[in-house]
Tab-separated table of N, CA, C and O in Angstrom:
chain	number	residue	atom	x	y	z
A	1103	UNK	N	21.076	-10.040	-53.006
A	1103	UNK	CA	20.852	-11.412	-52.627
A	1103	UNK	C	19.477	-11.502	-51.985
A	1103	UNK	O	19.143	-10.706	-51.126
A	1104	UNK	N	18.663	-12.448	-52.392
A	1104	UNK	CA	17.341	-12.587	-51.780
A	1104	UNK	C	17.451	-13.036	-50.330
A	1104	UNK	O	18.421	-13.664	-49.925
A	1105	UNK	N	16.458	-12.683	-49.577
A	1105	UNK	CA	16.411	-13.040	-48.159
A	1105	UNK	C	15.316	-14.076	-47.952
A	1105	UNK	O	14.187	-13.889	-48.391
A	1106	UNK	N	15.652	-15.165	-47.313
A	1106	UNK	CA	14.677	-16.201	-46.997
A	1106	UNK	C	14.524	-16.234	-45.481
A	1106	UNK	O	15.506	-16.333	-44.752
A	1107	UNK	N	13.297	-16.113	-45.027
A	1107	UNK	CA	13.017	-16.092	-43.597
A	1107	UNK	C	12.158	-17.290	-43.257
A	1107	UNK	O	11.158	-17.554	-43.913
A	1108	UNK	N	12.576	-18.009	-42.220
A	1108	UNK	CA	11.779	-19.132	-41.760
A	1108	UNK	C	12.083	-19.363	-40.282
A	1108	UNK	O	13.230	-19.343	-39.865
A	1109	UNK	N	11.034	-19.563	-39.493
A	1109	UNK	CA	11.167	-19.897	-38.076
A	1109	UNK	C	10.067	-20.906	-37.803
A	1109	UNK	O	8.916	-20.536	-37.614
A	1110	UNK	N	10.402	-22.195	-37.816
A	1110	UNK	CA	9.376	-23.236	-37.689
A	1110	UNK	C	8.467	-23.010	-36.485
A	1110	UNK	O	8.924	-22.764	-35.380
A	1111	UNK	N	7.162	-23.081	-36.768
A	1111	UNK	CA	6.183	-22.897	-35.707
A	1111	UNK	C	5.857	-21.445	-35.417
A	1111	UNK	O	4.954	-21.144	-34.646
A	1112	UNK	N	6.617	-20.519	-35.994
A	1112	UNK	CA	6.388	-19.092	-35.726
A	1112	UNK	C	6.164	-18.290	-37.011
A	1112	UNK	O	5.233	-17.527	-37.110
A	1113	UNK	N	7.070	-18.455	-37.962
A	1113	UNK	CA	6.996	-17.704	-39.220
A	1113	UNK	C	7.049	-18.701	-40.367
A	1113	UNK	O	7.982	-19.509	-40.455
A	1114	UNK	N	6.043	-18.625	-41.234
A	1114	UNK	CA	6.043	-19.495	-42.414
A	1114	UNK	C	7.153	-19.035	-43.366
A	1114	UNK	O	7.528	-17.862	-43.383
A	1115	UNK	N	7.675	-19.958	-44.127
A	1115	UNK	CA	8.768	-19.651	-45.060
A	1115	UNK	C	8.323	-18.557	-46.034
A	1115	UNK	O	7.289	-18.656	-46.669
A	1116	UNK	N	9.134	-17.501	-46.106
A	1116	UNK	CA	8.855	-16.362	-46.978
A	1116	UNK	C	10.117	-15.983	-47.729
A	1116	UNK	O	11.219	-16.213	-47.247
A	1117	UNK	N	9.944	-15.369	-48.877
A	1117	UNK	CA	11.090	-14.905	-49.647
A	1117	UNK	C	10.856	-13.449	-49.997
A	1117	UNK	O	9.772	-13.034	-50.346
A	1118	UNK	N	11.938	-12.668	-49.909
A	1118	UNK	CA	11.873	-11.253	-50.234
A	1118	UNK	C	13.101	-10.879	-51.044
A	1118	UNK	O	14.185	-11.415	-50.834
A	1119	UNK	N	12.943	-9.950	-51.970
A	1119	UNK	CA	14.074	-9.433	-52.723
A	1119	UNK	C	14.609	-8.146	-52.111
A	1119	UNK	O	15.495	-7.502	-52.662
A	1120	UNK	N	14.071	-7.767	-50.968
A	1120	UNK	CA	14.528	-6.562	-50.284
A	1120	UNK	C	15.935	-6.785	-49.721
A	1120	UNK	O	16.327	-7.905	-49.405
A	1121	UNK	N	16.689	-5.699	-49.623
A	1121	UNK	CA	18.028	-5.768	-49.028
A	1121	UNK	C	17.861	-6.074	-47.545
A	1121	UNK	O	17.030	-5.468	-46.866
A	1122	UNK	N	18.620	-7.020	-47.059
A	1122	UNK	CA	18.497	-7.374	-45.641
A	1122	UNK	C	19.873	-7.643	-45.057
A	1122	UNK	O	20.844	-7.835	-45.772
A	1123	UNK	N	19.940	-7.625	-43.769
A	1123	UNK	CA	21.173	-7.913	-43.053
A	1123	UNK	C	20.922	-9.024	-42.058
A	1123	UNK	O	19.833	-9.587	-41.986
A	1124	UNK	N	21.926	-9.328	-41.288
A	1124	UNK	CA	21.779	-10.372	-40.282
A	1124	UNK	C	21.831	-9.760	-38.892
A	1124	UNK	O	22.396	-8.687	-38.696
A	1125	UNK	N	21.263	-10.454	-37.957
A	1125	UNK	CA	21.300	-10.040	-36.566
A	1125	UNK	C	21.979	-11.148	-35.788
A	1125	UNK	O	21.621	-12.314	-35.902
A	1126	UNK	N	22.966	-10.774	-35.008
A	1126	UNK	CA	23.696	-11.745	-34.204
A	1126	UNK	C	23.000	-11.888	-32.861
A	1126	UNK	O	22.951	-10.940	-32.077
A	1127	UNK	N	22.434	-13.060	-32.601
A	1127	UNK	CA	21.665	-13.235	-31.366
A	1127	UNK	C	22.499	-13.793	-30.216
A	1127	UNK	O	22.025	-13.860	-29.094
A	1128	UNK	N	23.731	-14.207	-30.492
A	1128	UNK	CA	24.560	-14.767	-29.425
A	1128	UNK	C	25.357	-13.656	-28.756
A	1128	UNK	O	25.987	-12.846	-29.420
A	1129	UNK	N	25.359	-13.620	-27.430
A	1129	UNK	CA	26.061	-12.541	-26.722
A	1129	UNK	C	27.566	-12.793	-26.629
A	1129	UNK	O	28.052	-13.894	-26.871
A	1130	UNK	N	28.259	-11.746	-26.260
A	1130	UNK	CA	29.685	-11.858	-25.951
A	1130	UNK	C	29.824	-12.015	-24.435
A	1130	UNK	O	28.855	-11.862	-23.686
A	1131	UNK	N	31.033	-12.292	-23.994
A	1131	UNK	CA	31.297	-12.436	-22.564
A	1131	UNK	C	30.933	-11.153	-21.814
A	1131	UNK	O	30.305	-11.202	-20.757
A	1132	UNK	N	31.300	-9.999	-22.360
A	1132	UNK	CA	30.969	-8.733	-21.697
A	1132	UNK	C	29.461	-8.523	-21.598
A	1132	UNK	O	28.959	-8.061	-20.576
A	1133	UNK	N	28.740	-8.871	-22.644
A	1133	UNK	CA	27.282	-8.735	-22.606
A	1133	UNK	C	26.673	-9.652	-21.549
A	1133	UNK	O	25.756	-9.253	-20.825
A	1134	UNK	N	27.187	-10.865	-21.439
A	1134	UNK	CA	26.691	-11.799	-20.419
A	1134	UNK	C	26.980	-11.264	-19.017
A	1134	UNK	O	26.118	-11.327	-18.133
A	1135	UNK	N	28.165	-10.713	-18.807
A	1135	UNK	CA	28.501	-10.147	-17.493
A	1135	UNK	C	27.618	-8.940	-17.189
A	1135	UNK	O	27.202	-8.739	-16.045
A	1136	UNK	N	27.321	-8.143	-18.209
A	1136	UNK	CA	26.443	-6.982	-18.012
A	1136	UNK	C	25.046	-7.432	-17.619
A	1136	UNK	O	24.404	-6.822	-16.758
A	1137	UNK	N	24.561	-8.514	-18.223
A	1137	UNK	CA	23.229	-9.041	-17.870
A	1137	UNK	C	23.197	-9.537	-16.428
A	1137	UNK	O	22.143	-9.564	-15.798
A	1138	UNK	N	24.362	-9.950	-15.917
A	1138	UNK	CA	24.468	-10.394	-14.520
A	1138	UNK	C	24.779	-9.219	-13.590
A	1138	UNK	O	25.117	-9.412	-12.436
A	1139	UNK	N	24.668	-8.004	-14.120
A	1139	UNK	CA	24.905	-6.758	-13.389
A	1139	UNK	C	26.353	-6.570	-12.963
A	1139	UNK	O	26.647	-5.950	-11.942
A	1140	UNK	N	27.284	-7.116	-13.747
A	1140	UNK	CA	28.706	-6.848	-13.534
A	1140	UNK	C	29.356	-7.687	-12.451
A	1140	UNK	O	28.746	-8.576	-11.876
A	1141	UNK	N	30.615	-7.373	-12.202
A	1141	UNK	CA	31.413	-8.085	-11.210
A	1141	UNK	C	31.249	-7.433	-9.837
A	1141	UNK	O	31.097	-6.223	-9.739
A	1142	UNK	N	31.325	-8.242	-8.798
A	1142	UNK	CA	31.246	-7.698	-7.443
A	1142	UNK	C	32.619	-7.188	-7.030
A	1142	UNK	O	33.625	-7.453	-7.685
A	1143	UNK	N	32.657	-6.499	-5.925
A	1143	UNK	CA	33.929	-5.978	-5.425
A	1143	UNK	C	34.878	-7.096	-4.995
A	1143	UNK	O	36.071	-6.874	-4.847
A	1144	UNK	N	34.354	-8.300	-4.798
A	1144	UNK	CA	35.181	-9.420	-4.379
A	1144	UNK	C	35.492	-10.395	-5.515
A	1144	UNK	O	35.940	-11.511	-5.273
A	1145	UNK	N	35.260	-9.980	-6.745
A	1145	UNK	CA	35.574	-10.835	-7.896
A	1145	UNK	C	37.084	-10.962	-8.048
A	1145	UNK	O	37.830	-10.011	-7.826
A	1146	UNK	N	37.524	-12.154	-8.441
A	1146	UNK	CA	38.954	-12.357	-8.657
A	1146	UNK	C	39.379	-11.645	-9.938
A	1146	UNK	O	38.559	-11.081	-10.660
A	1147	UNK	N	40.639	-11.687	-10.237
A	1147	UNK	CA	41.173	-11.007	-11.418
A	1147	UNK	C	41.081	-11.872	-12.669
A	1147	UNK	O	41.596	-11.500	-13.715
A	1148	UNK	N	40.407	-13.005	-12.561
A	1148	UNK	CA	40.313	-13.933	-13.681
A	1148	UNK	C	38.891	-14.505	-13.774
A	1148	UNK	O	38.263	-14.790	-12.772
A	1149	UNK	N	38.400	-14.650	-14.995
A	1149	UNK	CA	37.091	-15.242	-15.262
A	1149	UNK	C	37.319	-16.571	-15.962
A	1149	UNK	O	38.159	-16.660	-16.866
A	1150	UNK	N	36.594	-17.599	-15.564
A	1150	UNK	CA	36.726	-18.924	-16.168
A	1150	UNK	C	35.509	-19.201	-17.038
A	1150	UNK	O	34.369	-19.082	-16.580
A	1151	UNK	N	35.756	-19.552	-18.301
A	1151	UNK	CA	34.676	-19.861	-19.233
A	1151	UNK	C	34.843	-21.300	-19.696
A	1151	UNK	O	35.819	-21.628	-20.377
A	1152	UNK	N	33.907	-22.157	-19.290
A	1152	UNK	CA	33.927	-23.567	-19.702
A	1152	UNK	C	33.007	-23.734	-20.898
A	1152	UNK	O	31.871	-23.259	-20.888
A	1153	UNK	N	33.529	-24.397	-21.927
A	1153	UNK	CA	32.738	-24.686	-23.125
A	1153	UNK	C	32.542	-26.193	-23.213
A	1153	UNK	O	33.433	-26.950	-22.849
A	1154	UNK	N	31.390	-26.641	-23.711
A	1154	UNK	CA	31.137	-28.079	-23.811
A	1154	UNK	C	32.188	-28.814	-24.641
A	1154	UNK	O	32.491	-29.964	-24.370
A	1155	UNK	N	32.762	-28.147	-25.627
A	1155	UNK	CA	33.710	-28.806	-26.526
A	1155	UNK	C	35.155	-28.768	-26.022
A	1155	UNK	O	36.025	-29.395	-26.619
A	1156	UNK	N	35.418	-28.046	-24.930
A	1156	UNK	CA	36.795	-27.902	-24.438
A	1156	UNK	C	36.984	-28.678	-23.143
A	1156	UNK	O	36.078	-28.757	-22.311
A	1157	UNK	N	38.170	-29.247	-22.968
A	1157	UNK	CA	38.445	-30.009	-21.751
A	1157	UNK	C	38.830	-29.103	-20.582
A	1157	UNK	O	38.604	-29.450	-19.434
A	1158	UNK	N	39.433	-27.960	-20.879
A	1158	UNK	CA	39.860	-27.013	-19.839
A	1158	UNK	C	39.137	-25.683	-20.049
A	1158	UNK	O	38.909	-25.269	-21.179
A	1159	UNK	N	38.798	-24.989	-18.961
A	1159	UNK	CA	38.150	-23.685	-19.125
A	1159	UNK	C	39.131	-22.643	-19.663
A	1159	UNK	O	40.330	-22.697	-19.381
A	1160	UNK	N	38.604	-21.689	-20.415
A	1160	UNK	CA	39.409	-20.547	-20.863
A	1160	UNK	C	39.547	-19.602	-19.680
A	1160	UNK	O	38.587	-19.352	-18.954
A	1161	UNK	N	40.744	-19.105	-19.469
A	1161	UNK	CA	41.005	-18.167	-18.373
A	1161	UNK	C	41.141	-16.775	-18.981
A	1161	UNK	O	42.047	-16.524	-19.765
A	1162	UNK	N	40.236	-15.892	-18.598
A	1162	UNK	CA	40.192	-14.546	-19.158
A	1162	UNK	C	40.569	-13.546	-18.065
A	1162	UNK	O	39.916	-13.493	-17.016
A	1163	UNK	N	41.594	-12.760	-18.301
A	1163	UNK	CA	42.025	-11.748	-17.332
A	1163	UNK	C	41.047	-10.578	-17.361
A	1163	UNK	O	40.766	-10.019	-18.425
A	1164	UNK	N	40.524	-10.209	-16.201
A	1164	UNK	CA	39.588	-9.095	-16.095
A	1164	UNK	C	40.237	-7.817	-16.602
A	1164	UNK	O	39.606	-7.013	-17.293
A	1165	UNK	N	41.514	-7.627	-16.304
A	1165	UNK	CA	42.211	-6.417	-16.743
A	1165	UNK	C	42.223	-6.302	-18.263
A	1165	UNK	O	42.053	-5.209	-18.813
A	1166	UNK	N	42.416	-7.420	-18.953
A	1166	UNK	CA	42.401	-7.376	-20.422
A	1166	UNK	C	40.990	-7.177	-20.961
A	1166	UNK	O	40.770	-6.406	-21.894
A	1167	UNK	N	40.037	-7.878	-20.388
A	1167	UNK	CA	38.659	-7.832	-20.879
A	1167	UNK	C	38.036	-6.458	-20.663
A	1167	UNK	O	37.462	-5.883	-21.589
A	1168	UNK	N	38.159	-5.928	-19.466
A	1168	UNK	CA	37.444	-4.695	-19.125
A	1168	UNK	C	38.334	-3.464	-19.223
A	1168	UNK	O	38.004	-2.507	-19.919
A	1169	UNK	N	39.467	-3.481	-18.564
A	1169	UNK	CA	40.320	-2.287	-18.530
A	1169	UNK	C	40.968	-2.002	-19.885
A	1169	UNK	O	40.980	-0.862	-20.345
A	1170	UNK	N	41.510	-3.025	-20.540
A	1170	UNK	CA	42.201	-2.836	-21.819
A	1170	UNK	C	41.265	-2.992	-23.017
A	1170	UNK	O	41.659	-2.718	-24.143
A	1171	UNK	N	40.038	-3.445	-22.784
A	1171	UNK	CA	39.048	-3.666	-23.851
A	1171	UNK	C	39.630	-4.501	-24.992
A	1171	UNK	O	39.449	-4.193	-26.159
A	1172	UNK	N	40.303	-5.576	-24.628
A	1172	UNK	CA	40.921	-6.465	-25.609
A	1172	UNK	C	39.843	-7.290	-26.310
A	1172	UNK	O	39.178	-8.106	-25.675
A	1173	UNK	N	39.668	-7.117	-27.625
A	1173	UNK	CA	38.613	-7.861	-28.326
A	1173	UNK	C	38.809	-9.374	-28.283
A	1173	UNK	O	37.834	-10.128	-28.293
A	1174	UNK	N	40.038	-9.837	-28.224
A	1174	UNK	CA	40.301	-11.276	-28.175
A	1174	UNK	C	39.813	-11.887	-26.858
A	1174	UNK	O	39.500	-13.069	-26.798
A	1175	UNK	N	39.733	-11.095	-25.806
A	1175	UNK	CA	39.270	-11.583	-24.506
A	1175	UNK	C	37.750	-11.617	-24.412
A	1175	UNK	O	37.192	-12.312	-23.572
A	1176	UNK	N	37.079	-10.848	-25.256
A	1176	UNK	CA	35.614	-10.779	-25.224
A	1176	UNK	C	35.042	-11.914	-26.068
A	1176	UNK	O	34.610	-11.723	-27.202
A	1177	UNK	N	35.041	-13.108	-25.492
A	1177	UNK	CA	34.636	-14.311	-26.208
A	1177	UNK	C	33.210	-14.228	-26.716
A	1177	UNK	O	32.327	-13.696	-26.047
A	1178	UNK	N	33.008	-14.791	-27.882
A	1178	UNK	CA	31.666	-14.932	-28.456
A	1178	UNK	C	31.068	-16.200	-27.852
A	1178	UNK	O	31.680	-17.260	-27.914
A	1179	UNK	N	29.909	-16.085	-27.245
A	1179	UNK	CA	29.250	-17.224	-26.622
A	1179	UNK	C	28.253	-17.833	-27.609
A	1179	UNK	O	27.599	-17.114	-28.359
A	1180	UNK	N	28.154	-19.147	-27.600
A	1180	UNK	CA	27.269	-19.808	-28.561
A	1180	UNK	C	26.237	-20.706	-27.888
A	1180	UNK	O	25.467	-21.370	-28.567
A	1181	UNK	N	26.219	-20.730	-26.580
A	1181	UNK	CA	25.265	-21.558	-25.841
A	1181	UNK	C	25.944	-22.756	-25.219
A	1181	UNK	O	26.804	-23.372	-25.832
A	1182	UNK	N	25.607	-23.054	-24.002
A	1182	UNK	CA	26.191	-24.188	-23.295
A	1182	UNK	C	27.409	-23.843	-22.460
A	1182	UNK	O	27.905	-24.691	-21.725
A	1183	UNK	N	27.897	-22.612	-22.552
A	1183	UNK	CA	29.060	-22.231	-21.747
A	1183	UNK	C	28.668	-22.027	-20.282
A	1183	UNK	O	27.520	-21.717	-19.971
A	1184	UNK	N	29.644	-22.199	-19.421
A	1184	UNK	CA	29.475	-21.882	-18.000
A	1184	UNK	C	30.507	-20.825	-17.673
A	1184	UNK	O	31.707	-21.022	-17.900
A	1185	UNK	N	30.046	-19.687	-17.182
A	1185	UNK	CA	30.943	-18.577	-16.830
A	1185	UNK	C	31.042	-18.543	-15.315
A	1185	UNK	O	30.030	-18.434	-14.618
A	1186	UNK	N	32.270	-18.659	-14.810
A	1186	UNK	CA	32.491	-18.626	-13.364
A	1186	UNK	C	33.432	-17.476	-13.028
A	1186	UNK	O	34.477	-17.323	-13.649
A	1187	UNK	N	33.034	-16.705	-12.038
A	1187	UNK	CA	33.881	-15.626	-11.541
A	1187	UNK	C	34.245	-16.005	-10.110
A	1187	UNK	O	33.442	-15.847	-9.195
A	1188	UNK	N	35.454	-16.551	-9.924
A	1188	UNK	CA	35.850	-16.956	-8.569
A	1188	UNK	C	35.953	-15.752	-7.635
A	1188	UNK	O	36.062	-14.610	-8.078
A	1189	UNK	N	35.914	-16.052	-6.372
A	1189	UNK	CA	36.067	-15.008	-5.360
A	1189	UNK	C	37.550	-14.745	-5.143
A	1189	UNK	O	38.355	-15.672	-5.064
A	1190	UNK	N	37.918	-13.465	-5.037
A	1190	UNK	CA	39.303	-13.095	-4.776
A	1190	UNK	C	39.677	-13.460	-3.342
A	1190	UNK	O	38.810	-13.548	-2.462
A	1191	UNK	N	40.958	-13.662	-3.104
A	1191	UNK	CA	41.428	-13.867	-1.734
A	1191	UNK	C	41.163	-12.581	-0.948
A	1191	UNK	O	41.197	-11.488	-1.500
A	1192	UNK	N	40.881	-12.745	0.340
A	1192	UNK	CA	40.537	-11.576	1.157
A	1192	UNK	C	41.354	-11.553	2.437
A	1192	UNK	O	41.807	-12.580	2.920
A	1193	UNK	N	41.494	-10.350	2.928
A	1193	UNK	CA	41.996	-10.171	4.288
A	1193	UNK	C	40.885	-9.452	5.054
A	1193	UNK	O	40.057	-8.759	4.461
A	1194	UNK	N	40.852	-9.654	6.347
A	1194	UNK	CA	39.813	-9.041	7.164
A	1194	UNK	C	40.461	-8.064	8.138
A	1194	UNK	O	41.461	-8.377	8.783
A	1195	UNK	N	39.856	-6.903	8.216
A	1195	UNK	CA	40.344	-5.869	9.127
A	1195	UNK	C	39.276	-5.652	10.178
A	1195	UNK	O	38.098	-5.442	9.856
A	1196	UNK	N	39.695	-5.705	11.450
A	1196	UNK	CA	38.752	-5.525	12.552
A	1196	UNK	C	39.394	-4.640	13.610
A	1196	UNK	O	40.585	-4.356	13.560
A	1197	UNK	N	38.610	-4.230	14.531
A	1197	UNK	CA	39.139	-3.438	15.633
A	1197	UNK	C	38.814	-1.961	15.464
A	1197	UNK	O	37.815	-1.589	14.864
A	1198	UNK	N	39.693	-1.135	15.957
A	1198	UNK	CA	39.462	0.312	15.972
A	1198	UNK	C	39.868	0.958	14.656
A	1198	UNK	O	40.833	1.723	14.583
A	1199	UNK	N	39.125	0.641	13.601
A	1199	UNK	CA	39.337	1.251	12.289
A	1199	UNK	C	38.001	1.822	11.814
A	1199	UNK	O	36.943	1.418	12.289
A	1200	UNK	N	38.042	2.752	10.903
A	1200	UNK	CA	36.806	3.383	10.432
A	1200	UNK	C	35.937	2.432	9.605
A	1200	UNK	O	34.723	2.523	9.643
A	1201	UNK	N	36.555	1.571	8.814
A	1201	UNK	CA	35.778	0.665	7.956
A	1201	UNK	C	36.258	-0.762	8.145
A	1201	UNK	O	37.031	-1.276	7.345
A	1202	UNK	N	35.815	-1.452	9.204
A	1202	UNK	CA	36.201	-2.840	9.370
A	1202	UNK	C	35.542	-3.705	8.289
A	1202	UNK	O	34.526	-3.325	7.706
A	1203	UNK	N	36.147	-4.817	8.004
A	1203	UNK	CA	35.551	-5.737	7.041
A	1203	UNK	C	36.590	-6.377	6.145
A	1203	UNK	O	37.789	-6.334	6.423
A	1204	UNK	N	36.105	-6.939	5.067
A	1204	UNK	CA	36.964	-7.675	4.136
A	1204	UNK	C	37.495	-6.742	3.051
A	1204	UNK	O	36.798	-5.831	2.589
A	1205	UNK	N	38.717	-7.018	2.648
A	1205	UNK	CA	39.364	-6.312	1.530
A	1205	UNK	C	39.862	-7.378	0.567
A	1205	UNK	O	40.575	-8.308	0.970
A	1206	UNK	N	39.473	-7.237	-0.687
A	1206	UNK	CA	39.902	-8.216	-1.707
A	1206	UNK	C	41.356	-7.971	-2.068
A	1206	UNK	O	41.798	-6.845	-2.239
A	1207	UNK	N	42.104	-9.069	-2.180
A	1207	UNK	CA	43.499	-9.008	-2.638
A	1207	UNK	C	43.497	-9.316	-4.126
A	1207	UNK	O	43.000	-10.348	-4.558
A	1208	UNK	N	44.059	-8.433	-4.909
A	1208	UNK	CA	44.120	-8.629	-6.358
A	1208	UNK	C	45.564	-8.713	-6.795
A	1208	UNK	O	46.455	-8.186	-6.166
A	1209	UNK	N	45.758	-9.377	-7.938
A	1209	UNK	CA	47.118	-9.510	-8.485
A	1209	UNK	C	47.671	-8.174	-8.909
A	1209	UNK	O	47.034	-7.300	-9.337
């Protein structure tokens, strides 16, 4: 199959009979999280992904996405999505303990 390449303003329309493939430029949810340097220790157990075309955000379980490597949870992003990682509920430990501070409560 011939390959036609065009990028208005950058590459003039060209045609080649060379074998070519496609490159997927849209990231997945995991790739987007990796670009944000991952989840913090206080991330909740659920990630919310809002899409412009959906009325309700998709709720993605961190355990399925990362621990179980579920491909269905690794959403393909197409632009315009908002990814929110809520903060987990915390308890605070103070007083005569070796490591005072906050501890995230997870499901």
